[in-house]
C-alpha positions as a printed NumPy array, in Angstrom:
array([[ 59.534,  29.73 , -34.013],
       [ 62.881,  27.962, -34.447],
       [ 60.915,  24.747, -35.034],
       [ 59.143,  26.358, -38.001],
       [ 62.417,  27.585, -39.489],
       [ 63.926,  24.105, -39.229],
       [ 60.799,  22.654, -40.778],
       [ 60.884,  24.993, -43.787],
       [ 64.619,  24.39 , -44.302],
       [ 63.918,  20.67 , -44.605],
       [ 61.359,  21.335, -47.321],
       [ 58.43 ,  19.845, -45.437],
       [ 55.145,  21.539, -44.656],
       [ 53.167,  22.303, -41.529],
       [ 49.499,  23.142, -41.539],
       [ 47.933,  25.318, -38.875],
       [ 44.218,  25.851, -38.52 ],
       [ 43.354,  28.766, -36.261],
       [ 39.888,  28.718, -34.735],
       [ 37.7  ,  30.202, -32.058],
       [ 34.737,  29.017, -30.037],
       [ 31.657,  31.185, -30.552],
       [ 30.489,  33.043, -27.416],
       [ 31.931,  30.283, -25.233],
       [ 32.002,  32.556, -22.155],
       [ 28.199,  32.845, -22.463],
       [ 27.235,  29.366, -23.672],
       [ 29.048,  27.003, -21.279],
       [ 26.291,  25.064, -19.447],
       [ 26.93 ,  25.387, -15.713],
       [ 25.615,  21.967, -14.691],
       [ 27.853,  20.158, -17.195],
       [ 30.812,  22.336, -16.177],
       [ 30.416,  21.43 , -12.501],
       [ 30.209,  17.707, -13.354],
       [ 33.408,  17.966, -15.38 ],
       [ 35.29 ,  19.701, -12.593],
       [ 34.008,  17.2  , -10.014],
       [ 35.157,  14.363, -12.294],
       [ 38.765,  15.589, -12.276],
       [ 39.264,  14.42 ,  -8.694],
       [ 39.733,  17.895,  -7.23 ],
       [ 39.247,  18.475,  -3.534],
       [ 35.532,  18.633,  -2.721],
       [ 35.989,  22.085,  -1.182],
       [ 37.264,  23.406,  -4.527],
       [ 34.274,  21.897,  -6.342],
       [ 31.887,  23.51 ,  -3.817],
       [ 33.638,  26.879,  -4.268],
       [ 33.27 ,  26.668,  -8.054],
       [ 29.621,  25.665,  -7.669],
       [ 28.96 ,  28.702,  -5.452],
       [ 30.758,  30.879,  -8.018],
       [ 28.588,  29.648, -10.912],
       [ 25.14 ,  28.985,  -9.442],
       [ 22.57 ,  31.32 ,  -7.946],
       [ 23.2  ,  34.118, -10.449],
       [ 20.534,  36.238, -12.096],
       [ 20.475,  39.195, -14.437],
       [ 18.121,  41.819, -15.821],
       [ 18.338,  44.625, -18.316],
       [ 17.471,  48.305, -18.309],
       [ 15.828,  50.007, -21.297],
       [ 14.919,  53.698, -21.092],
       [ 15.103,  53.551, -17.324],
       [ 12.814,  50.533, -17.033],
       [ 14.172,  47.352, -15.463],
       [ 13.148,  43.95 , -16.767],
       [ 12.294,  41.008, -14.547],
       [ 15.212,  39.02 , -13.159],
       [ 16.122,  35.867, -15.082],
       [ 18.152,  33.001, -13.636],
       [ 21.533,  32.482, -15.363],
       [ 22.178,  28.807, -16.15 ],
       [ 25.117,  29.106, -18.545],
       [ 28.321,  31.037, -19.052],
       [ 31.122,  32.192, -16.778],
       [ 31.979,  35.658, -15.52 ],
       [ 34.379,  37.367, -17.909],
       [ 37.247,  39.322, -16.435],
       [ 37.599,  37.093, -13.375],
       [ 40.565,  34.778, -12.781],
       [ 38.338,  31.931, -11.601],
       [ 36.053,  32.348, -14.617],
       [ 38.949,  31.786, -17.014],
       [ 40.213,  28.794, -15.027],
       [ 36.869,  26.985, -15.026],
       [ 36.457,  27.719, -18.737],
       [ 39.845,  26.118, -19.447],
       [ 38.835,  23.121, -17.341],
       [ 35.733,  22.79 , -19.481],
       [ 37.438,  22.939, -22.915],
       [ 40.636,  21.119, -21.914],
       [ 39.425,  17.669, -22.934],
       [ 38.599,  18.818, -26.468],
       [ 42.105,  17.594, -27.38 ],
       [ 41.168,  14.043, -26.387],
       [ 41.889,  11.348, -29.018],
       [ 43.516,  13.845, -31.381],
       [ 46.671,  12.804, -33.262],
       [ 47.415,  16.409, -34.23 ],
       [ 48.837,  19.044, -31.89 ],
       [ 46.339,  21.404, -30.274],
       [ 47.065,  24.6  , -28.341],
       [ 44.321,  26.218, -26.286],
       [ 44.09 ,  29.74 , -24.903],
       [ 40.725,  30.759, -23.449],
       [ 38.241,  30.563, -26.354],
       [ 40.909,  30.396, -29.087],
       [ 42.669,  27.254, -30.25 ],
       [ 45.129,  26.12 , -32.913],
       [ 45.387,  22.652, -34.393],
       [ 48.499,  21.77 , -36.397],
       [ 50.65 ,  18.938, -37.686],
       [ 53.55 ,  18.295, -40.037],
       [ 52.443,  17.224, -43.527],
       [ 54.886,  14.777, -45.117],
       [ 52.48 ,  12.403, -46.892],
       [ 48.906,  12.458, -48.129],
       [ 47.831,  10.349, -45.143],
       [ 48.775,  13.262, -42.856],
       [ 46.255,  15.441, -44.716],
       [ 43.524,  12.906, -44.009],
       [ 44.538,  12.639, -40.348],
       [ 44.373,  16.398, -39.868],
       [ 40.909,  16.489, -41.411],
       [ 39.829,  13.597, -39.163],
       [ 41.032,  15.537, -36.122],
       [ 39.09 ,  18.601, -37.3  ],
       [ 36.01 ,  16.392, -37.563],
       [ 36.611,  15.104, -34.014],
       [ 36.905,  18.675, -32.741],
       [ 33.574,  19.513, -34.305],
       [ 31.981,  16.45 , -32.711],
       [ 33.486,  17.239, -29.295],
       [ 32.196,  20.8  , -29.541],
       [ 28.667,  19.532, -30.196],
       [ 28.928,  17.076, -27.284],
       [ 29.972,  19.919, -24.987],
       [ 27.251,  22.262, -26.28 ],
       [ 29.8  ,  24.638, -27.786],
       [ 29.978,  26.215, -31.216],
       [ 33.097,  26.722, -33.339],
       [ 33.026,  30.045, -35.149],
       [ 33.84 ,  29.285, -38.829],
       [ 34.04 ,  33.009, -39.58 ],
       [ 37.21 ,  33.285, -37.46 ],
       [ 38.88 ,  30.131, -38.789],
       [ 41.965,  30.264, -41.019],
       [ 44.25 ,  27.643, -42.562],
       [ 47.93 ,  28.56 , -42.94 ],
       [ 50.766,  26.518, -44.495],
       [ 54.352,  26.944, -43.322],
       [ 56.602,  25.747, -46.154],
       [ 59.161,  26.868, -48.729],
       [ 58.069,  24.188, -51.152],
       [ 55.978,  25.338, -54.11 ],
       [ 52.473,  24.015, -53.541],
       [ 50.75 ,  23.26 , -56.852],
       [ 47.296,  22.79 , -55.381],
       [ 45.995,  24.147, -52.092],
       [ 44.849,  21.558, -49.587],
       [ 41.276,  22.159, -48.486],
       [ 40.087,  21.55 , -44.95 ],
       [ 36.572,  21.742, -43.564],
       [ 34.689,  22.211, -40.314],
       [ 31.534,  20.277, -41.037],
       [ 30.41 ,  21.553, -44.435],
       [ 32.226,  24.896, -44.038],
       [ 35.473,  25.374, -45.965],
       [ 38.285,  26.831, -43.828],
       [ 39.707,  29.729, -45.89 ],
       [ 43.413,  29.717, -46.754],
       [ 45.445,  32.679, -45.466],
       [ 49.036,  33.857, -45.702],
       [ 49.103,  35.077, -42.089],
       [ 47.156,  34.968, -38.841],
       [ 47.031,  36.86 , -35.577],
       [ 47.435,  34.822, -32.421],
       [ 47.707,  36.276, -28.915],
       [ 48.431,  39.697, -30.396],
       [ 51.217,  38.511, -32.712],
       [ 50.876,  38.455, -36.511],
       [ 52.616,  35.376, -37.916],
       [ 53.184,  35.025, -41.659],
       [ 53.593,  31.742, -43.489],
       [ 57.1  ,  32.787, -44.63 ],
       [ 58.015,  33.663, -41.001],
       [ 58.719,  37.277, -41.973],
       [ 57.934,  39.76 , -39.187],
       [ 57.231,  42.784, -41.441],
       [ 53.443,  42.685, -40.896],
       [ 53.759,  42.468, -37.117],
       [ 56.407,  45.217, -36.967],
       [ 54.257,  47.558, -39.088],
       [ 51.201,  46.738, -36.968],
       [ 53.118,  47.497, -33.754],
       [ 54.494,  50.756, -35.178],
       [ 51.011,  51.938, -36.177],
       [ 49.744,  51.243, -32.652],
       [ 52.73 ,  53.071, -31.129],
       [ 52.274,  56.132, -33.376],
       [ 48.569,  56.214, -32.597],
       [ 49.269,  56.15 , -28.852],
       [ 51.988,  58.794, -29.185],
       [ 49.691,  61.065, -31.219],
       [ 46.997,  60.725, -28.523],
       [ 49.469,  61.621, -25.751],
       [ 50.771,  64.638, -27.702],
       [ 47.237,  65.958, -28.19 ],
       [ 46.557,  65.732, -24.439],
       [ 49.846,  67.45 , -23.553],
       [ 49.232,  70.208, -26.09 ],
       [ 45.743,  70.779, -24.699],
       [ 47.097,  71.024, -21.132],
       [ 49.784,  73.492, -22.179],
       [ 47.224,  75.744, -23.894],
       [ 44.958,  75.685, -20.86 ]])
């Protein structure tokens, strides 16, 4: 955060594009994932353990008490498991390859950002967005344009908004974004996050008070 404050004091601009992979926990192809992990040079025993974790799974559904036939699962990782998150990160980690902009990954969310000092930096950021889209296609993943936002951190008056795209989809401009549970505004003011946290706290407190009141009455 101190880096952003220094950046805005200097009068420069930083662009952040916040994005998310669509249903990545369900869509990751297991065979490609195993090849990627094996290609990292990990101990063969680790690769075998991951393979046992991913392969040989099946699932079926129940509707009105009737079970469907079992279907073999060939993609996705188990959500809620520590190993599932680790193998997912191993799969998406190389999406940053050949990118000149900074990229931060966390599970199925990622942020791409860079300092904008000249018009060439705008073009480079768009080129990196294009590369991300291409890498996602290569890895059989989808980027969810509905969850993408572009945010500018600057104190300079911007006459015309810079437009960025994922493919043919325009990334909407926003004044704030939520990342890892924290609401960050483009002016680095914490009012939105404080109000959001207070509302959550009051909601939890009201729920606890209702339970206590009910127990006292009983």
